[in-house]
PDB file of C-alpha atoms in Angstrom:
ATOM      1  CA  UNK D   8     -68.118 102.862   8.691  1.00  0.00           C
ATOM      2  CA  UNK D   9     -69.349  99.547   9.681  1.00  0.00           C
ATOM      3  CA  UNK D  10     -72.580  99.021  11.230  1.00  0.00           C
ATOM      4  CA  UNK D  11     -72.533  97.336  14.869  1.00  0.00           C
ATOM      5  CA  UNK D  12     -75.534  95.748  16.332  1.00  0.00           C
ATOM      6  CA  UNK D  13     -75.221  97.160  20.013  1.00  0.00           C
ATOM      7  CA  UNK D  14     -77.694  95.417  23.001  1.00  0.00           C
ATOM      8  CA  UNK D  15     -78.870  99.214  24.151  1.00  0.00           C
ATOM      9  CA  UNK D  16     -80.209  99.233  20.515  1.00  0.00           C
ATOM     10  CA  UNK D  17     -83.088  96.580  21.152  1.00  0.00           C
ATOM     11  CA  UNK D  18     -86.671  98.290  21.342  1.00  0.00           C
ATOM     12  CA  UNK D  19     -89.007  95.311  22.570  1.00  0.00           C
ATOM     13  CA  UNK D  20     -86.875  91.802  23.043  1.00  0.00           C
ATOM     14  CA  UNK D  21     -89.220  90.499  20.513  1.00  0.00           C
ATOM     15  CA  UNK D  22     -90.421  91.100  16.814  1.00  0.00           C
ATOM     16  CA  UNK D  23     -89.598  94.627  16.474  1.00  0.00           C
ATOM     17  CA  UNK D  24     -86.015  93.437  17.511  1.00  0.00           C
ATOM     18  CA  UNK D  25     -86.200  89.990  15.439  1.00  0.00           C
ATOM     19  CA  UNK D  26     -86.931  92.325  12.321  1.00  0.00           C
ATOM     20  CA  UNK D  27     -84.072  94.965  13.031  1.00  0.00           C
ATOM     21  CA  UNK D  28     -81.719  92.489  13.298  1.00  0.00           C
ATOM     22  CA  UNK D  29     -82.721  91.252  10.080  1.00  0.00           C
ATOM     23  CA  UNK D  30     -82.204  94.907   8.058  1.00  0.00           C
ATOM     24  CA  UNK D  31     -78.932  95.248   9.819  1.00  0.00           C
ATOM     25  CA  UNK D  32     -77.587  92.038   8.789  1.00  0.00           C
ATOM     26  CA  UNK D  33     -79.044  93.006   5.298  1.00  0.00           C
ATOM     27  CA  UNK D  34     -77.454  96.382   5.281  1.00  0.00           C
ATOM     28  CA  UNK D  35     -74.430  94.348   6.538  1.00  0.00           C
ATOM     29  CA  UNK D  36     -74.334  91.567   3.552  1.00  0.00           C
ATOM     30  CA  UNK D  37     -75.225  94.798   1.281  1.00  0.00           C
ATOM     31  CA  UNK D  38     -71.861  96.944   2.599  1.00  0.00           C
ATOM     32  CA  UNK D  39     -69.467  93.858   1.893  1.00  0.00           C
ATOM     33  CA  UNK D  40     -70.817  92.891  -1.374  1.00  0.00           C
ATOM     34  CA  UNK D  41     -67.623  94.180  -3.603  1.00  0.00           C
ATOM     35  CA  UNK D  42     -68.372  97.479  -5.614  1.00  0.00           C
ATOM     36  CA  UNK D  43     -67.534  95.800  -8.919  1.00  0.00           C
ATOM     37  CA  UNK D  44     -70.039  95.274 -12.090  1.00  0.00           C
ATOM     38  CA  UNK D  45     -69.493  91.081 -11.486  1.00  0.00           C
ATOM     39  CA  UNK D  46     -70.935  91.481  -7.942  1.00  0.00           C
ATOM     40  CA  UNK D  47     -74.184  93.961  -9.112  1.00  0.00           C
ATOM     41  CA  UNK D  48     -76.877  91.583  -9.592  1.00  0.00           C
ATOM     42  CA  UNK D  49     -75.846  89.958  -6.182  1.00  0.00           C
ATOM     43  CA  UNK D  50     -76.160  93.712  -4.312  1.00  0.00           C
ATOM     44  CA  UNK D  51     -79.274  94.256  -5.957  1.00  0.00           C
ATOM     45  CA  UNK D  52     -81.105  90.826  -4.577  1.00  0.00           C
ATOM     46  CA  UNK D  53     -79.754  91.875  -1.184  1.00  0.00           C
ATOM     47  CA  UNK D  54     -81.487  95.349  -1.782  1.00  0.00           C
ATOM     48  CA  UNK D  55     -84.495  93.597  -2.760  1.00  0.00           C
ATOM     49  CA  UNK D  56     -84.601  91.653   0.116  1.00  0.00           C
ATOM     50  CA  UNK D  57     -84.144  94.401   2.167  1.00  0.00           C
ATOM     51  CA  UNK D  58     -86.850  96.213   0.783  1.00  0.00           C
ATOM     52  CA  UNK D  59     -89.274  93.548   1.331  1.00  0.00           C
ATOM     53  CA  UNK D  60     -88.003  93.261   5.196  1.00  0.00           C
ATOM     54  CA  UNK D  61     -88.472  96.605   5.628  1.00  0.00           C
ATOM     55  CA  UNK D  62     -92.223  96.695   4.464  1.00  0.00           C
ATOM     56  CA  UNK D  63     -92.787  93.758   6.782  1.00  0.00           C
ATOM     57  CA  UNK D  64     -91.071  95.631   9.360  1.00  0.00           C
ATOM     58  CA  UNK D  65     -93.089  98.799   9.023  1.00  0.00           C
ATOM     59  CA  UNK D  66     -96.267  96.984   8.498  1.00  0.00           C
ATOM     60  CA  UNK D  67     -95.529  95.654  12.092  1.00  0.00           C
ATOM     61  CA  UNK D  68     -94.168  98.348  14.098  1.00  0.00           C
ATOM     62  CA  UNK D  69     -97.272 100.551  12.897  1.00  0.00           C
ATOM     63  CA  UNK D  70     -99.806  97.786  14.311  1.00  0.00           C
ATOM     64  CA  UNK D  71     -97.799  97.850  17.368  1.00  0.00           C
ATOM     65  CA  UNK D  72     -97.904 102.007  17.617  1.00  0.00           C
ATOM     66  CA  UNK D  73    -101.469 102.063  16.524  1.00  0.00           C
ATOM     67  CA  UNK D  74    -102.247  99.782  19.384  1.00  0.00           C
ATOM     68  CA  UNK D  75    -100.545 101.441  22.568  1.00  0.00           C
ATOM     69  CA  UNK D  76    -101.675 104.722  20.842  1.00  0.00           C
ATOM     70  CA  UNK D  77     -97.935 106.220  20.138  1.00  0.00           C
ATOM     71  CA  UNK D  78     -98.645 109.649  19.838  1.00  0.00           C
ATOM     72  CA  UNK D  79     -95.595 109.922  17.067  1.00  0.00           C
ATOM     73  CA  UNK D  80     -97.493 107.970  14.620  1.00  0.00           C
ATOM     74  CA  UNK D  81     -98.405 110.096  12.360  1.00  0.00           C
ATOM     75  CA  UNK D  82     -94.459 111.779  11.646  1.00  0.00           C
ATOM     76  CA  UNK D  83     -93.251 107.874  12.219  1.00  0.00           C
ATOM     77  CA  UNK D  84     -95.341 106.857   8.904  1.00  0.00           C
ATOM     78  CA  UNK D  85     -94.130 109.750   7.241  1.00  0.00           C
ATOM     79  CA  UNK D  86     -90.737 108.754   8.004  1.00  0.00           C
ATOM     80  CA  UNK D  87     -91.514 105.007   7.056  1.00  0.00           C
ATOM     81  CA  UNK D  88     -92.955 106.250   3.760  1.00  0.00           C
ATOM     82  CA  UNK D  89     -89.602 108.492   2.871  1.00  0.00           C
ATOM     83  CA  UNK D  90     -87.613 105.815   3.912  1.00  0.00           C
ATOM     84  CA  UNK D  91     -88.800 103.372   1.726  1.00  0.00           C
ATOM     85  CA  UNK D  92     -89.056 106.138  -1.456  1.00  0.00           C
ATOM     86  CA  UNK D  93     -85.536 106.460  -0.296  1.00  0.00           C
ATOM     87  CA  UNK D  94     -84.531 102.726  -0.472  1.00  0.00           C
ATOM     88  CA  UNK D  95     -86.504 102.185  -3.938  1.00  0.00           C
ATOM     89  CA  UNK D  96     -84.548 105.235  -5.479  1.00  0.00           C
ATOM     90  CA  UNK D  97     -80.832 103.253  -4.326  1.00  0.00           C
ATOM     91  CA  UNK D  98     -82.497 100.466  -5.949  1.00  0.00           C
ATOM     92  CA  UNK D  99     -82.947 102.568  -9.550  1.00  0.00           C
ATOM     93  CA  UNK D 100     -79.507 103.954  -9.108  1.00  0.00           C
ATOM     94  CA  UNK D 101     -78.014 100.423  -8.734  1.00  0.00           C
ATOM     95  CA  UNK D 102     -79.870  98.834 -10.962  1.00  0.00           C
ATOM     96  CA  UNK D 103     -79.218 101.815 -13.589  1.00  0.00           C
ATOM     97  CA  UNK D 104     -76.746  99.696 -15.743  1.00  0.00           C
ATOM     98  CA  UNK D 105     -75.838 102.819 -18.528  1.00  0.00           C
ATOM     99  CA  UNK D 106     -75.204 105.681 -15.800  1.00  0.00           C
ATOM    100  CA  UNK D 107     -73.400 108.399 -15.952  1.00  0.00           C
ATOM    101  CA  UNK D 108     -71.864 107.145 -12.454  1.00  0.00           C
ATOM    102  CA  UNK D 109     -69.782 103.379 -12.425  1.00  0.00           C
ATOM    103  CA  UNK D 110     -71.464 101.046 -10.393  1.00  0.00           C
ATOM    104  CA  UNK D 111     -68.503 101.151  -7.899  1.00  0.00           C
ATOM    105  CA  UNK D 112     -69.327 104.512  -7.136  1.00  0.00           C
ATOM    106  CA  UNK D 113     -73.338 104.154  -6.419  1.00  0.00           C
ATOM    107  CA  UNK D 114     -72.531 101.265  -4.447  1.00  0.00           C
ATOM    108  CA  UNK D 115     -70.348 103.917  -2.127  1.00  0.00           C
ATOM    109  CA  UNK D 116     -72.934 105.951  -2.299  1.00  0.00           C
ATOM    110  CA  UNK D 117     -75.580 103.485  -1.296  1.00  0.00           C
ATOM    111  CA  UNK D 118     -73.126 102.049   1.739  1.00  0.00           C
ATOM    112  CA  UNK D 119     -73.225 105.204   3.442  1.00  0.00           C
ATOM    113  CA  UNK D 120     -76.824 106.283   2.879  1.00  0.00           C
ATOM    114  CA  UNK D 121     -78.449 102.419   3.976  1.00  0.00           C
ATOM    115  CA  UNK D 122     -75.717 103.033   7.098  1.00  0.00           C
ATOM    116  CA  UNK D 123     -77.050 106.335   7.596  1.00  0.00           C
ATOM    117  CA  UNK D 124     -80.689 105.665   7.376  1.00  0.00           C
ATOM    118  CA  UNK D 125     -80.801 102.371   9.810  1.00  0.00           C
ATOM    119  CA  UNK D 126     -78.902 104.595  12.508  1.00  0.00           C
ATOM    120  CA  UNK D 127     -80.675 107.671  11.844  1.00  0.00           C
ATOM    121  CA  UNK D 128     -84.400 106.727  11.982  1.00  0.00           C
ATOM    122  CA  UNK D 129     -83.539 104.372  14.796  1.00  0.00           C
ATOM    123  CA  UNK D 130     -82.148 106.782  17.267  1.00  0.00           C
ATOM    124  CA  UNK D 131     -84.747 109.947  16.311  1.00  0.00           C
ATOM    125  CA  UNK D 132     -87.735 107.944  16.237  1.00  0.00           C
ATOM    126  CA  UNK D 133     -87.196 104.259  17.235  1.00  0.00           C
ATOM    127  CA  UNK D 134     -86.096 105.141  20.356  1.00  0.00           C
ATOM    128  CA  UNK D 135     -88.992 107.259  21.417  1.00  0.00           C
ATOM    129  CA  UNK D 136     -91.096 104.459  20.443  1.00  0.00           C
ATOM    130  CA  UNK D 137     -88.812 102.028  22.748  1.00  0.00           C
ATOM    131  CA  UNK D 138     -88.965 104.029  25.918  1.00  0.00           C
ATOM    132  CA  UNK D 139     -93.140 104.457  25.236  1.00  0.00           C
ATOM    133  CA  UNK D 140     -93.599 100.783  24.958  1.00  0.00           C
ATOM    134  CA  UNK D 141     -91.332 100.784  28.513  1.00  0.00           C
ATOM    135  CA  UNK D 142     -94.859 101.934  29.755  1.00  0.00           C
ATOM    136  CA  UNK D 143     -96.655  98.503  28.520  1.00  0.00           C
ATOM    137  CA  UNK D 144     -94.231  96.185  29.324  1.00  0.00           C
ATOM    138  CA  UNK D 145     -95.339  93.943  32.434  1.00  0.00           C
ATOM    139  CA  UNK D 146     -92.596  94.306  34.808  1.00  0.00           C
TER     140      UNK D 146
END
């Protein structure tokens, strides 16, 4: 599976957009980095960066729930804080040089599961947040 950015997939035209962008193109760069042991340290500073986008990104949709009052905060933070427990445990795995597991095959692994998580969170709980801040936006 290959991740498409779609335009019914922006939440705000602005920041929280700018920074989604930004993890897909990650997850993107992360997907075709070849599976083999030559290309590992070059997946893992793409995972890095990716992590640190992400904390940014949280960091910044939070401010922007906590200040139109989301009332899916609270499970939104919960999912934020899994999410990125989930990221820094790919980040073990691939980094895991003696493993039972080749690195080709945790880099499959990890393919599907970033894939997964970007479209997962984003249409169970991004989108609820996108058609709330509908409500703010001047028209």
């Amino acid at each position: 599976m290959v991740l498409d950015w779609r335009e019914e997939m922006n939440i705000d035209h602005g920041g929280l957009d700018a920074d989604h962008h930004e993890q897909h193109d990650l997850i993107r760069r992360f997907v075709a980095t070849p599976g083999s042991e030559e290309h590992r340290d070059a997946a893992l500073d793409v995972l890095h960066a990716l992590r640190r986008q992400t904390i940014r990104h949280f960091a910044r949709e939070e401010r922007v729930q906590a200040s139109i009052r989301f009332p899916h905060i609270a499970e939104h933070q919960a999912q934020h804080a899994r999410l990125l427990e989930l990221l820094d445990e790919l980040i073990e795995q691939v980094e895991a040089r003696e493993s039972a597991f080749d690195f080709g095959y945790v880099k499959r692994k990890a393919d599907e599961v970033l894939q997964f998580w970007f479209l997962d969170h984003f249409a169970k709980a991004d989108l609820k947040l996108r058609n709330y801040l509908a409500r703010y936006t001047p028209r």
